[in-house]
Short mmCIF file of C-alpha atoms and ligand atoms in Angstrom, two decimals:
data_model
loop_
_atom_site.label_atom_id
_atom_site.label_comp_id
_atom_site.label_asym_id
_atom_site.label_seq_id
_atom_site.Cartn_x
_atom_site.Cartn_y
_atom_site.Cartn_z
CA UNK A 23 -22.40 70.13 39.63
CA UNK A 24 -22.73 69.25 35.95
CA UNK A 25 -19.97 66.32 35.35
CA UNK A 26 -18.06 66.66 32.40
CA UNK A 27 -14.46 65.59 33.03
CA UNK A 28 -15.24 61.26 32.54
CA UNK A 29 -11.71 61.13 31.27
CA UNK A 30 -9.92 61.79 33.85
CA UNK A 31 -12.65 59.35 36.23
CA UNK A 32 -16.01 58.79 36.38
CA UNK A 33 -18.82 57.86 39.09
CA UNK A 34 -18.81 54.53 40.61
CA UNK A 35 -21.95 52.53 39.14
CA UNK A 36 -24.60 51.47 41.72
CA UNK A 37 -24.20 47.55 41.02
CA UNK A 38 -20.39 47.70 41.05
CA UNK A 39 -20.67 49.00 44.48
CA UNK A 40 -23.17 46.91 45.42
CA UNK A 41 -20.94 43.51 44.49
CA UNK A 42 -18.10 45.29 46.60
CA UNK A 43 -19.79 45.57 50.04
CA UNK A 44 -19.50 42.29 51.14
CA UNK A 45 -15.74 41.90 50.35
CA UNK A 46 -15.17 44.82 52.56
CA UNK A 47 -17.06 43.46 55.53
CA UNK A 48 -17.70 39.72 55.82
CA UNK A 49 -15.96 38.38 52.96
CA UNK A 50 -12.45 39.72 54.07
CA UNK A 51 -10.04 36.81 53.98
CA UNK A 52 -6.55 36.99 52.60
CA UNK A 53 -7.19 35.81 49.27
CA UNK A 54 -3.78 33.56 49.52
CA UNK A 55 -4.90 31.98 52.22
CA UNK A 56 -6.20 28.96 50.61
CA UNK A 57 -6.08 26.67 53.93
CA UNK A 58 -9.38 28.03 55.09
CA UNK A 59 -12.71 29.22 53.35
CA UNK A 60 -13.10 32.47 53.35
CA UNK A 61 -9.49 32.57 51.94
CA UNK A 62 -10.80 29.92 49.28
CA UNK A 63 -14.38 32.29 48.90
CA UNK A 64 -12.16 35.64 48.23
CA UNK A 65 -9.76 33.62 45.93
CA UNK A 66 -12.91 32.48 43.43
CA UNK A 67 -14.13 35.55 43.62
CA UNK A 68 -10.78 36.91 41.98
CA UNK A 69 -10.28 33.78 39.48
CA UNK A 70 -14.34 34.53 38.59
CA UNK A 71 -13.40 38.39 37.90
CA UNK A 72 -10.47 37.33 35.84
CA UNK A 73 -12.49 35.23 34.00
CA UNK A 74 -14.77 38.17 33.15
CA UNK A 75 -11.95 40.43 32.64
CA UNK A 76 -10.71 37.92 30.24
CA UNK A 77 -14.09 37.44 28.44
CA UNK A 78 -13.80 41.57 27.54
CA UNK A 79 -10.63 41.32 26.49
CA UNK A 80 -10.97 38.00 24.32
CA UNK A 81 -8.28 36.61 26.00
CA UNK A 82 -7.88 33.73 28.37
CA UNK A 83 -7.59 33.96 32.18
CA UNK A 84 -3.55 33.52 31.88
CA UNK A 85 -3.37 36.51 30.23
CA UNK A 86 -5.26 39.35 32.58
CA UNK A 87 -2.68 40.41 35.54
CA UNK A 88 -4.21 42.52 38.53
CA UNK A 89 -1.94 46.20 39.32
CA UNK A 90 -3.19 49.30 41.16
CA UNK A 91 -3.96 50.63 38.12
CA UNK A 92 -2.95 52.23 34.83
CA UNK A 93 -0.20 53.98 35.62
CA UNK A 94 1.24 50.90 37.41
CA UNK A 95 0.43 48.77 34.59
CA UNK A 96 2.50 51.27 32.31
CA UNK A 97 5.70 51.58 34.45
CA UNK A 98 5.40 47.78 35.38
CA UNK A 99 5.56 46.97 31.35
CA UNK A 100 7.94 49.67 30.07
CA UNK A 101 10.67 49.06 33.21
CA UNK A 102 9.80 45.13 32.98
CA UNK A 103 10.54 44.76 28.96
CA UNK A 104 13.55 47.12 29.32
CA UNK A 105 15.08 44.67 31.76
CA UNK A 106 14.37 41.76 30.21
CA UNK A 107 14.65 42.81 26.48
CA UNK A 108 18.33 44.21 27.16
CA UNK A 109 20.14 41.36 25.42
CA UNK A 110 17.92 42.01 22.30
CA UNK A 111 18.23 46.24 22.34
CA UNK A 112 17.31 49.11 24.04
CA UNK A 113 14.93 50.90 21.20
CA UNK A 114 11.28 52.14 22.02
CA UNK A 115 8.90 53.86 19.88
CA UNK A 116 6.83 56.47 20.52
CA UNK A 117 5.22 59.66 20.24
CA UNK A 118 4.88 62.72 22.70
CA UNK A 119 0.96 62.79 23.10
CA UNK A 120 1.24 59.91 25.31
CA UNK A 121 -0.05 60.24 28.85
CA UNK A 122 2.44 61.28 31.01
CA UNK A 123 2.86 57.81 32.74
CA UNK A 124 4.30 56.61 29.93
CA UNK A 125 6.59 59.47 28.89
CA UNK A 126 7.61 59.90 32.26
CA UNK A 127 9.00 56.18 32.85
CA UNK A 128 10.87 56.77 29.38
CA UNK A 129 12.61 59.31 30.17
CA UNK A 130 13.99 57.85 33.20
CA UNK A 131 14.82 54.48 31.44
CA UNK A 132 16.38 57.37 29.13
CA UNK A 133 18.54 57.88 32.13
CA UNK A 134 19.30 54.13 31.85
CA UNK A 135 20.67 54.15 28.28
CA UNK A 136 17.67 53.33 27.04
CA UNK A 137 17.09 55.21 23.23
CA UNK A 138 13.59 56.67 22.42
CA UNK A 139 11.95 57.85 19.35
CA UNK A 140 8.94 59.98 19.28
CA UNK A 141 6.80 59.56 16.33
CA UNK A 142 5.44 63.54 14.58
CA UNK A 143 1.62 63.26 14.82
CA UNK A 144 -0.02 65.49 12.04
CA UNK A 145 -2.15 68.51 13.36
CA UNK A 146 -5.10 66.07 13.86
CA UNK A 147 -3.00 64.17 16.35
CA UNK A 148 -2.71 61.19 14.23
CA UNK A 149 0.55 59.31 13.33
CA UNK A 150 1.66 58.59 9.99
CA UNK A 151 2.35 54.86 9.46
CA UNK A 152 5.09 54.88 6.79
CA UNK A 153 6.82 56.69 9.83
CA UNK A 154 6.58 53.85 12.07
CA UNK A 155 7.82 51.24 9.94
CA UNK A 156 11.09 53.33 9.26
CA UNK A 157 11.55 53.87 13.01
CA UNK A 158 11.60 50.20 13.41
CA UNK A 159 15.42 49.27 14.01
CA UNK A 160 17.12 45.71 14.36
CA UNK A 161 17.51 46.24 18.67
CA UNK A 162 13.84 47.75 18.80
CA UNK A 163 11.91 46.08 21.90
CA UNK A 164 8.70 48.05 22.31
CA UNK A 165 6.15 50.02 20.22
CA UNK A 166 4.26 51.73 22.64
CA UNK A 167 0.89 53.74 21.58
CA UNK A 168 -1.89 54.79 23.30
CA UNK A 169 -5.54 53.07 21.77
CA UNK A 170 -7.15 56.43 22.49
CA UNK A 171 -5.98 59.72 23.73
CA UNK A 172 -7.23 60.72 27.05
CA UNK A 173 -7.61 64.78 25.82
CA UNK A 174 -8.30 64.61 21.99
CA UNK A 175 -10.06 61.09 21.87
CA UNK A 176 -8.04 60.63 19.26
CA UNK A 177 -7.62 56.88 17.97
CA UNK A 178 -4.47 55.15 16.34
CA UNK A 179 -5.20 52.45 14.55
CA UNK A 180 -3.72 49.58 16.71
CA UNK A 181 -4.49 46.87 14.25
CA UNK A 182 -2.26 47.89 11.44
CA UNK A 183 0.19 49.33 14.27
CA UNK A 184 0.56 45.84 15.64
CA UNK A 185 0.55 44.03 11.82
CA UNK A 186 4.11 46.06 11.01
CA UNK A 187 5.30 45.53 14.64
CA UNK A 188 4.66 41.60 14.19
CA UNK A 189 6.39 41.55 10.92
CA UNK A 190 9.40 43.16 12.46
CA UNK A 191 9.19 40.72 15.62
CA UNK A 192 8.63 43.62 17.93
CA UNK A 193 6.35 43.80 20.91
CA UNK A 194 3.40 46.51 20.95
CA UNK A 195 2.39 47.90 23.71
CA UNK A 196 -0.73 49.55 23.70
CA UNK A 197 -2.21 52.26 26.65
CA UNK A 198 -6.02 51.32 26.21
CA UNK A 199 -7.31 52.90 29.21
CA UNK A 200 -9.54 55.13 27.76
CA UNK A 201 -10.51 52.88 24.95
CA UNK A 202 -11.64 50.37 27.06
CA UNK A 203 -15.91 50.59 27.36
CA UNK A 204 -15.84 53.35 25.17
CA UNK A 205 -14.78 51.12 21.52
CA UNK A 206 -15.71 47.04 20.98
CA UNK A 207 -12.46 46.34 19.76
CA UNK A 208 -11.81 42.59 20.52
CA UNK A 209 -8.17 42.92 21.61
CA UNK A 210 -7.57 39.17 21.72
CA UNK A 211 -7.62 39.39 17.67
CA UNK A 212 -6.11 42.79 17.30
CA UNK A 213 -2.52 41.28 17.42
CA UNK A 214 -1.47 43.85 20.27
CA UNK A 215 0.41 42.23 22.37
CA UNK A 216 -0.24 44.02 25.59
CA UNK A 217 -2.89 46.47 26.96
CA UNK A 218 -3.63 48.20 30.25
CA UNK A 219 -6.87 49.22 32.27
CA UNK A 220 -8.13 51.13 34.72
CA UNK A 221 -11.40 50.53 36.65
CA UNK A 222 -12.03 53.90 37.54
CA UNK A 223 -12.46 55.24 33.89
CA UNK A 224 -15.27 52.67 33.42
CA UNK A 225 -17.55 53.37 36.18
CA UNK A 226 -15.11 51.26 38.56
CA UNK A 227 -13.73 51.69 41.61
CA UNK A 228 -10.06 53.78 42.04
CA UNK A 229 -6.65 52.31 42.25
CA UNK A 230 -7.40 49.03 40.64
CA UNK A 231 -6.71 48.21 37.06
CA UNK A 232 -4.48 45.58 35.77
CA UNK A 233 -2.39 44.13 32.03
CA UNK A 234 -3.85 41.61 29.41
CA UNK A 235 -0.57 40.03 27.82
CA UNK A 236 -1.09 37.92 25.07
CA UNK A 237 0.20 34.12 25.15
CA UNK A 238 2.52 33.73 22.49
CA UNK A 239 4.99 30.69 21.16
CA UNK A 240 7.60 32.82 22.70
CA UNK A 241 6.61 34.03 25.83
CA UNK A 242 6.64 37.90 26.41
CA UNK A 243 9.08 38.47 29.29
CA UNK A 244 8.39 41.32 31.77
CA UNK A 245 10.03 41.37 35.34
CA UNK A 246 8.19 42.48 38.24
CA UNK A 247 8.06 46.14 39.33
CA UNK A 248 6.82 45.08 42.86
CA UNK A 249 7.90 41.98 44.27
CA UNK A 250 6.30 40.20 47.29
CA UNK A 251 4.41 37.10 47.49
CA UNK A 252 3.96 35.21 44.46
CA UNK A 253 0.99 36.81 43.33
CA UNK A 254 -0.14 37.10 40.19
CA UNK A 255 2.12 34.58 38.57
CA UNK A 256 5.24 36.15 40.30
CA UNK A 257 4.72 39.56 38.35
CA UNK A 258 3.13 41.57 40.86
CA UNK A 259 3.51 40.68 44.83
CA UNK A 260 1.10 41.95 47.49
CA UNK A 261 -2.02 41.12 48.98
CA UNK A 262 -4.87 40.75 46.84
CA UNK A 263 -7.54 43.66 46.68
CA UNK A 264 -10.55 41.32 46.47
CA UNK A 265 -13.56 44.30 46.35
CA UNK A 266 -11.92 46.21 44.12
CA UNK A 267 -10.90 43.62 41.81
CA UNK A 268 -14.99 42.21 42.10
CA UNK A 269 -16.46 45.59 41.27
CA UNK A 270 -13.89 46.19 38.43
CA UNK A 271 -15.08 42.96 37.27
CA UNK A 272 -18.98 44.36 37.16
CA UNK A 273 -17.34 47.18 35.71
CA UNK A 274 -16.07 45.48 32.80
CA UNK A 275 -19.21 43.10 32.76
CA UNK A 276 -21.64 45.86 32.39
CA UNK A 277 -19.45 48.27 29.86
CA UNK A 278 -21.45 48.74 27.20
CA UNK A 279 -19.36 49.89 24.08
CA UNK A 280 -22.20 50.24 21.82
CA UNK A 281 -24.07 52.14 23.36
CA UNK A 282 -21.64 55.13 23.34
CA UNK A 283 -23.26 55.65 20.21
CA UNK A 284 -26.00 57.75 22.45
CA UNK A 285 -23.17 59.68 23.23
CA UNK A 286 -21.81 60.15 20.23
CA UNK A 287 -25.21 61.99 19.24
CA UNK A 288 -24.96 64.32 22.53
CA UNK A 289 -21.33 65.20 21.84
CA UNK A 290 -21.92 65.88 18.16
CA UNK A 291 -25.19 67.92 19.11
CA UNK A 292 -23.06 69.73 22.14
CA UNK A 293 -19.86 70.30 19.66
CA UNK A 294 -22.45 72.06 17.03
CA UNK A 295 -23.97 73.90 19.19
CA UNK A 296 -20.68 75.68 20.35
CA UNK A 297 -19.05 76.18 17.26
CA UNK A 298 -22.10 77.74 15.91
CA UNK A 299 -23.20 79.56 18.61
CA UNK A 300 -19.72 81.06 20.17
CA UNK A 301 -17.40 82.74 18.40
CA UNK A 302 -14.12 81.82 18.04
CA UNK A 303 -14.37 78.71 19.29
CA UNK A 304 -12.70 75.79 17.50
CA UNK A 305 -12.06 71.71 17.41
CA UNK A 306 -8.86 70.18 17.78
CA UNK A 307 -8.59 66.87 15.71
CA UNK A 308 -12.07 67.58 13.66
CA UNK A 309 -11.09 65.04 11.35
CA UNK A 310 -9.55 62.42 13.20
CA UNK A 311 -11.61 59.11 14.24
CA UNK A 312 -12.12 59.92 17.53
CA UNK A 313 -13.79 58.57 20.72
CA UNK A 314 -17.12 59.44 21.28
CA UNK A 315 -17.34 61.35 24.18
CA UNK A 316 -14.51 63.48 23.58
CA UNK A 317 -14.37 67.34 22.94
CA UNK A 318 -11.26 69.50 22.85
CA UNK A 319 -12.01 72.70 22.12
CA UNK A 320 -10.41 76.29 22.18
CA UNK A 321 -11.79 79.33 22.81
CA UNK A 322 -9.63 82.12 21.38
CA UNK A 323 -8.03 84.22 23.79
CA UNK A 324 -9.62 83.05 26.50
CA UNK A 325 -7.34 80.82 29.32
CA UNK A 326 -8.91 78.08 30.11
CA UNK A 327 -7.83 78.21 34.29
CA UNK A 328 -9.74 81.69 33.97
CA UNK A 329 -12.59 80.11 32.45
CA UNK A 330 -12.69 76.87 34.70
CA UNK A 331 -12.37 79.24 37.90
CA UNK A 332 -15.60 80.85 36.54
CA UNK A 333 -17.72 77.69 35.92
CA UNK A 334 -18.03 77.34 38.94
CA UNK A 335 -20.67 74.30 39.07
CA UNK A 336 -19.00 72.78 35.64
CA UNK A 337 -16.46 70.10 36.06
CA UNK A 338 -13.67 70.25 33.03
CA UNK A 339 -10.62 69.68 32.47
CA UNK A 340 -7.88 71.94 30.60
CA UNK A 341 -5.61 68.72 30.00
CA UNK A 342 -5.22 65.06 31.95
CA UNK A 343 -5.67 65.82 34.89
CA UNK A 344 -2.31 65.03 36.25
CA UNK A 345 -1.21 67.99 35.01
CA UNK A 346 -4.34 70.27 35.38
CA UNK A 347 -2.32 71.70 38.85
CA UNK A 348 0.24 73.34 36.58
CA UNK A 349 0.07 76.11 33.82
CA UNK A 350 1.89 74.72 31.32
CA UNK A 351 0.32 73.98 27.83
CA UNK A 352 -0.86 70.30 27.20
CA UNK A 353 1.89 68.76 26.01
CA UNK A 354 -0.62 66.77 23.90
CA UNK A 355 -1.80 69.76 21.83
CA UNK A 356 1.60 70.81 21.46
CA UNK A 357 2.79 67.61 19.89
CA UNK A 358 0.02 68.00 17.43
CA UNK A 359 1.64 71.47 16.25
CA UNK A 360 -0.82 74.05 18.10
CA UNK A 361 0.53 77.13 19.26
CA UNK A 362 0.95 77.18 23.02
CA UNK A 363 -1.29 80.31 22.79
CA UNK A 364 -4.29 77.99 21.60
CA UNK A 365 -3.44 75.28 23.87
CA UNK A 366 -4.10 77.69 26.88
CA UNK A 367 -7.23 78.54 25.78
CA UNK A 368 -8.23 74.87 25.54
CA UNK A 369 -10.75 72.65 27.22
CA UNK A 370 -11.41 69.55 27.39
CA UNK A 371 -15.19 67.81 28.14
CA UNK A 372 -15.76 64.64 28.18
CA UNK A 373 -18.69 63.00 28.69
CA UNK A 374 -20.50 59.67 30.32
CA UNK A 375 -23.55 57.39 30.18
CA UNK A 376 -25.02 59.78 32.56
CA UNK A 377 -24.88 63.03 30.63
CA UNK A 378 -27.79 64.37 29.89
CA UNK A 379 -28.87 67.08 27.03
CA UNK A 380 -29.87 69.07 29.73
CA UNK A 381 -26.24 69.20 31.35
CA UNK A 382 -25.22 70.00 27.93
CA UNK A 383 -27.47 72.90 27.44
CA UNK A 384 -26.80 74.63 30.81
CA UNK A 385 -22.70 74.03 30.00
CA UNK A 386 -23.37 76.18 26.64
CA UNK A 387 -25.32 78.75 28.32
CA UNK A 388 -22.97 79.25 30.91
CA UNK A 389 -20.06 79.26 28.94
CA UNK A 390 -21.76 81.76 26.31
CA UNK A 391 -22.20 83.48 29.61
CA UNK A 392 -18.38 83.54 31.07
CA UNK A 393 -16.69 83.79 27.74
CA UNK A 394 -18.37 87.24 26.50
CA UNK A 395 -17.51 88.50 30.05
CA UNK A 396 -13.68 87.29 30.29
CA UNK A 397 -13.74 88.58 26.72
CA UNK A 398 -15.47 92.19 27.15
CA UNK A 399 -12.72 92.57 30.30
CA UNK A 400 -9.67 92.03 27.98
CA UNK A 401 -7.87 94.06 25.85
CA UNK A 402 -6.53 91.62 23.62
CA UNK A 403 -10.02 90.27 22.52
CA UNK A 404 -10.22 94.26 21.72
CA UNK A 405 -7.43 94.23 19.16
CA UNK A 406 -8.16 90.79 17.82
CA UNK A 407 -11.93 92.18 16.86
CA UNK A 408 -10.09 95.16 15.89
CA UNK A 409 -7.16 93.07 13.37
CA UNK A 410 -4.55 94.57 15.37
CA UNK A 411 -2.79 91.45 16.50
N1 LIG B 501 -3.31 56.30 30.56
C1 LIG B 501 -4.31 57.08 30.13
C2 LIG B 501 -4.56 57.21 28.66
C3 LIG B 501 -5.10 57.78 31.05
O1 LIG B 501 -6.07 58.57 30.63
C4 LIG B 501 -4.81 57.64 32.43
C5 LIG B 501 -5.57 58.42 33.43
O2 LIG B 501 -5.64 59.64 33.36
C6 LIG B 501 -3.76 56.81 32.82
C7 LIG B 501 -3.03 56.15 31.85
C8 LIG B 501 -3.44 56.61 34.27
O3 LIG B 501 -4.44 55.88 34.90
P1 LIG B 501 -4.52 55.65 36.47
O4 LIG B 501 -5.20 56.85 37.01
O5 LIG B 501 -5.36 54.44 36.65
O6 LIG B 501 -3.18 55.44 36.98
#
C-alpha cells in the first residue's frame, strides 16, 4: 500500500514505540499514586514529557494540559470559555473551513445562545484580515482559527490574527494540529493564546494529544469538560495515560519541522507532474502559503469515491477523514467558493517523512491509469471534450 493520507494519521515511529513498551508492561503504576514508586516512576515520566512538550511549544510546563486528543482539546476549550466567559459575552469568530470538531461544538453551543460568525475565505481558502477586525464586537470571547487546514494545507497567519485579537482583549484560539511538526513556529512568542495537538498526526501514538494555554496577568479561564480526580490542574480528571503521553513526548522530541523542506520538493515535483501530465486536473489554493505536504487536487469529472475505490493499493483521502464515510462535498472546498461539482471530484494526498519518489511515481501512473478509464466509460467526459456542457 502506498501511504498518502498523513493528514488524517500517520505511522507510529520506531523509537516512540520503543519508549512506550515499558509503560505498558512493568512500568504500570497509577501515575497519582505518589505513595509508592512506581506511582512516583510513571509520574516523572509524565512531568519529563511535559517538560518536552513544553520545550516545542516555547512554553513552560504550567502551560501544556494532557486530553485524549484534538478533538477533546477543541470541545474542552470552546465549551470551557463559553462557560466561563458568559459574564463577558457570548461572541465567537470563525470561519466554515474549520475541522468539523470545532464547527460541530459551535453549533451546539449555538443551541446554547451562543452567537457565531463565520469569516468568507477567498477562493484560495485564505481569510481577509480587515474582516476579522470588524467582526470583533464588545461581548466577543473567542477567535478561533485553525494554524493549518487539514485538506488544503492552507495557513492563516496566526501572528497578526492574535496581534488584533490582543488589541481587542480577546482570546485566540488556535487548532494547530496539523501545523504542529510540519512549521517551526515558536508558539510561546506568537501571542496565541491557546493551541491543541494530537500525537497521532506526528508519528505518535492515537488518542493522546493535549492544550498549551498561555500564562497571562489575567488568567485564561476554561472549566473542565471531564471531571474526575484532580488531574491535570483540575481541568481534565481521569487516570493518567503514562505510554501514550511518553511516546507523544518522543513524538514531539524528534519532529523535525525543517526538514519538511524534503517534502516540500517531493510534493512540488508530484503536483507538477500531475498537472502537466493529466488533463484536467487542477490545484485548489495554488497561491496560498501552504503546508508542505499538502495536495488538493481535482480531477474534472471524475468522483473521487469512484476513483479511490479503483486505487486500490493507494491510500487518499477525498476530505478529513471524519467525513470520508459520507458523500457530501467537503465542506472545506465549499467555503472557499468551489462548485460542489469540483469538490466531488477532489482528492486530497498528503504526504510524510517516509514518502518516497518512488510512491509518488507509481501514484501518477496509476492514477493516469484509472482516470482515462473512469473517463473513456462516461458520457459526460464525452460532451465536456465535445463543449457540450
Ligand atoms: N483538527 C484538525 C485540523 C485535524 O486535522 C484533526 C484530525 O483530523 C482534528 C482536529 C481531530 O484530531 P483527533 O483525531 O486527535 O481528535
Amino acid at each position: 500500500m502506498i501511504y498518502l493520507d498523513n493528514n488524517a494519521t500517520t505511522c507510529i515511529d520506531d523509537e516512540v514505540l520503543s519508549v512506550m513498551m515499558p509503560f505498558l508492561k512493568e512500568d504500570y503504576g497509577n501515575a497519582s499514586s505518589l505513595q509508592h514508586k512506581m506511582g512516583r516512576t510513571t509520574h516523572q515520566a509524565i512531568e519529563k514529557s511535559r517538560q518536552i512538550i513544553a520545550n516545542y511549544f516555547g512554553a513552560s510546563t504550567k502551560e501544556i494540559f494532557f486530553t485524549s486528543g484534538a478533538t477533546e482539546s477543541i470541545n474542552l476549550v470552546l465549551r470551557g470559555v463559553f462557560e466561563r466567559y458568559q459574564s463577558i459575552g457570548k461572541h465567537f469568530i470563525t470561519t466554515k473551513s474549520e475541522h468539523k470538531a470545532v464547527l460541530s461544538t459551535l453549533e451546539a453551543l449555538e443551541k446554547k445562545g451562543a452567537e457565531i460568525t463565520y469569516l468568507p475565505l477567498d477562493h484560495q481558502g485564505n481569510i481577509n484580515l480587515h474582516d476579522l477586525e470588524k467582526s470583533i464586537r464588545h461581548d466577543t470571547i473567542l477567535i478561533c482559527l485553525m494554524h493549518a487546514n487539514n485538506e488544503t494545507g492552507v495557513i492563516h497567519p496566526i501572528e497578526a490574527i492574535a496581534e488584533l485579537a490582543s488589541k481587542s482583549q480577546v482570546l485566540f484560539f488556535s487548532d494547530t494540529t496539523q501545523a504542529i511538526s510540519k512549521l517551526d513556529t515558536n508558539y510561546g512568542k506568537s501571542g496565541v493564546d491557546i493551541c491543541c495537538f494530537s500525537a497521532h498526526k506526528l508519528h505518535g501514538p492515537k488518542g493522546i494529544g493535549g492544550i498549551y494555554v498561555r500564562r497571562k496577568s489575567r488568567p485564561i479561564q476554561i472549566a473542565p469538560l471531564i471531571t474526575g480526580g484532580k488531574q491535570e490542574n483540575n481541568l481534565r480528571g481521569g487516570t493518567y495515560n503514562t505510554a501514550s503521553i511518553v511516546g507523544m513526548s518522543k513524538a514531539f522530541e524528534i519532529a523535525k519541522p525543517k526538514a519538511s523542506n524534503d517534502i516540500a520538493a517531493l510534493r512540488d515535483y508530484f503536483e507538477q507532474r500531475i498537472l502537466n501530465e493529466i488533463e484536467d486536473a487542477a490545484l485548489h489554493a495554488q497561491t496560498a502559503i501552504r503546508l508542505n505536504n499538502t495536495s488538493n487536487i481535482v480531477f474534472k469529472h471524475v468522483k473521487s469515491a469512484e476513483l479511490m475505490l479503483k486505487l486500490t493499493n493507494i491510500a487518499v483521502s477525498s476530505g478529513s477523514a471524519c467525513v470520508s464515510g459520507d458523500r457530501d462535498p467537503s465542506h472545506v472546498l465549499i467555503a472557499m467558493g468551489i462548485s460542489p461539482e469540483d469538490a466531488l471530484c477532489s482528492i486530497r494526498f498528503s504526504l510524510s517523512k517516509y514518502t518516497t519518489k518512488a510512491d509518488l511515481d507509481e501514484t501518477i501512473l496509476e492514477l493516469k491509469k484509472v482516470i482515462t478509464k473512469i473517463r473513456n466509460e462516461s458520457p459526460i467526459w464525452q460532451l465536456h471534450k465535445a463543449n457540450l456542457l
